[in-house]
Tab-separated table of C-alpha atoms in Angstrom:
chain	number	residue	atom	x	y	z
A	147	MET	CA	-0.017	0.027	0.400
A	148	ALA	CA	2.666	2.501	0.834
A	149	ILE	CA	4.545	1.953	-2.909
A	150	ARG	CA	1.108	3.242	-4.408
A	151	VAL	CA	0.767	6.187	-2.435
A	152	ARG	CA	-2.578	7.474	-3.369
A	153	ARG	CA	-4.048	9.866	-1.046
A	154	GLU	CA	-6.949	7.159	0.442
A	155	THR	CA	-3.910	4.592	0.973
A	156	ALA	CA	-2.099	7.206	2.861
A	157	LEU	CA	-5.153	7.965	4.933
A	158	VAL	CA	-5.331	4.211	6.001
A	159	ILE	CA	-1.528	4.080	6.796
A	160	GLY	CA	-1.565	6.982	8.127
A	161	LEU	CA	-4.747	6.010	10.625
A	162	GLY	CA	-3.258	2.525	11.481
A	163	LEU	CA	0.135	4.546	12.534
A	164	ALA	CA	-2.232	6.652	14.606
A	165	VAL	CA	-3.611	3.661	16.460
A	166	CYS	CA	-0.419	2.025	16.987
A	167	ALA	CA	0.942	5.168	18.547
A	168	ALA	CA	-1.843	5.403	20.702
A	169	ASN	CA	-1.510	2.275	21.925
A	170	VAL	CA	2.467	2.714	22.882
A	171	VAL	CA	1.658	5.814	24.403
A	172	PHE	CA	-1.185	4.201	26.728
A	173	GLY	CA	1.105	1.087	27.457
A	174	PHE	CA	4.067	3.771	28.771
A	175	VAL	CA	1.528	5.810	30.273
A	176	ARG	CA	0.080	2.877	32.245
A	177	LEU	CA	3.433	1.307	33.309
A	178	ALA	CA	4.526	4.237	34.752
A	179	LYS	CA	1.967	4.326	37.200
A	180	PRO	CA	2.915	2.569	40.535
A	181	GLN	CA	1.282	-0.885	40.354
A	182	PRO	CA	-0.859	-2.496	42.946
A	183	ASP	CA	0.251	-5.365	45.294
A	184	THR	CA	0.523	-8.724	42.896
A	185	LEU	CA	-1.426	-11.738	43.510
A	186	ARG	CA	0.394	-15.065	43.395
A	187	VAL	CA	-1.866	-17.385	41.972
A	188	ALA	CA	-1.333	-21.397	41.372
A	189	ALA	CA	-2.862	-23.595	38.878
A	190	ILE	CA	-2.929	-27.163	40.308
A	191	VAL	CA	-3.166	-30.382	37.904
A	192	ASP	CA	-2.731	-33.961	39.527
A	193	GLU	CA	-3.566	-36.138	36.145
A	194	THR	CA	-2.765	-39.288	38.551
A	195	ALA	CA	-5.461	-37.398	40.915
A	196	MET	CA	-7.906	-36.514	38.208
A	197	VAL	CA	-8.092	-40.306	36.730
A	198	ASN	CA	-8.364	-41.487	40.436
A	199	ALA	CA	-11.285	-38.926	40.763
A	200	TRP	CA	-12.889	-40.359	37.704
A	201	HIS	CA	-12.972	-43.903	38.984
A	202	ALA	CA	-13.486	-43.118	42.350
A	203	ARG	CA	-16.653	-45.175	43.727
A	204	THR	CA	-16.153	-45.091	47.289
A	205	LEU	CA	-16.332	-41.987	50.113
A	206	PRO	CA	-12.392	-42.596	50.974
A	207	GLU	CA	-11.605	-42.962	47.309
A	208	LEU	CA	-12.881	-39.423	46.567
A	209	VAL	CA	-11.693	-38.104	50.061
A	210	ALA	CA	-8.679	-39.280	49.035
A	211	VAL	CA	-8.610	-37.299	45.708
A	212	ALA	CA	-9.656	-33.914	47.815
A	213	ASP	CA	-6.323	-34.543	50.240
A	214	THR	CA	-4.463	-34.790	47.153
A	215	TYR	CA	-5.387	-31.529	46.235
A	216	ALA	CA	-5.478	-30.215	49.887
A	217	ASN	CA	-1.900	-30.968	49.963
A	218	ALA	CA	-0.885	-29.416	46.902
A	219	ILE	CA	-2.792	-26.104	47.794
A	220	GLY	CA	-0.897	-26.298	51.044
A	221	ARG	CA	2.167	-26.320	49.177
A	222	ALA	CA	1.358	-23.828	47.068
A	223	ALA	CA	0.242	-21.504	50.125
A	224	THR	CA	3.553	-21.861	51.170
A	225	HIS	CA	5.222	-20.336	48.439
A	226	GLY	CA	2.996	-17.417	48.338
A	227	ALA	CA	-0.303	-18.308	46.453
A	228	ARG	CA	-3.585	-16.586	47.655
A	229	LEU	CA	-5.540	-18.080	45.342
A	230	VAL	CA	-5.372	-21.763	43.746
A	231	VAL	CA	-6.995	-22.971	40.855
A	232	THR	CA	-7.925	-26.460	40.434
A	233	PRO	CA	-9.175	-28.875	37.074
A	234	GLU	CA	-12.932	-28.484	36.489
A	235	GLY	CA	-14.053	-32.202	37.278
A	236	GLY	CA	-11.079	-32.540	39.216
A	237	MET	CA	-13.014	-33.807	42.389
A	238	GLY	CA	-16.350	-35.674	41.692
A	239	ALA	CA	-18.933	-34.894	44.785
A	240	THR	CA	-22.572	-35.541	45.005
A	241	ALA	CA	-24.971	-33.878	46.978
A	242	GLN	CA	-24.927	-35.778	49.957
A	243	LEU	CA	-21.117	-36.644	49.900
A	244	ARG	CA	-20.119	-32.833	49.557
A	245	SER	CA	-19.532	-32.067	52.838
A	246	ALA	CA	-17.635	-35.025	53.748
A	247	ILE	CA	-15.298	-34.790	50.301
A	248	LEU	CA	-14.316	-31.325	50.599
A	249	ALA	CA	-13.696	-31.345	54.432
A	250	PRO	CA	-9.868	-31.849	53.816
A	251	LEU	CA	-9.738	-28.463	51.564
A	252	VAL	CA	-11.930	-26.194	54.325
A	253	LEU	CA	-9.220	-23.735	55.891
A	254	GLU	CA	-9.554	-23.210	59.561
A	255	SER	CA	-9.331	-19.184	60.467
A	256	ARG	CA	-6.111	-18.435	62.498
């Protein structure tokens, strides 16, 4: 487009460059401001626990999966994680067993 400089082409090129320049200026202004506190996030995937969760049929098997994730979350917390993400479907729970299965994940107030 730059080789075939016509008025319309020059306008399009100028508009594109203006958008890029505005983006760069916005980035510099944004990065010059003081940054808020950092939130450390951990993403935890345990493939063995996921397979065990899919095949678990008894309460002790399901609680063992929750224990695995609870231990991993505890390790992430000791490294500063304030938010932990686990895979969707990583722990199976029925309505009747939910409180027993999720008990290892409940943190006590200290």
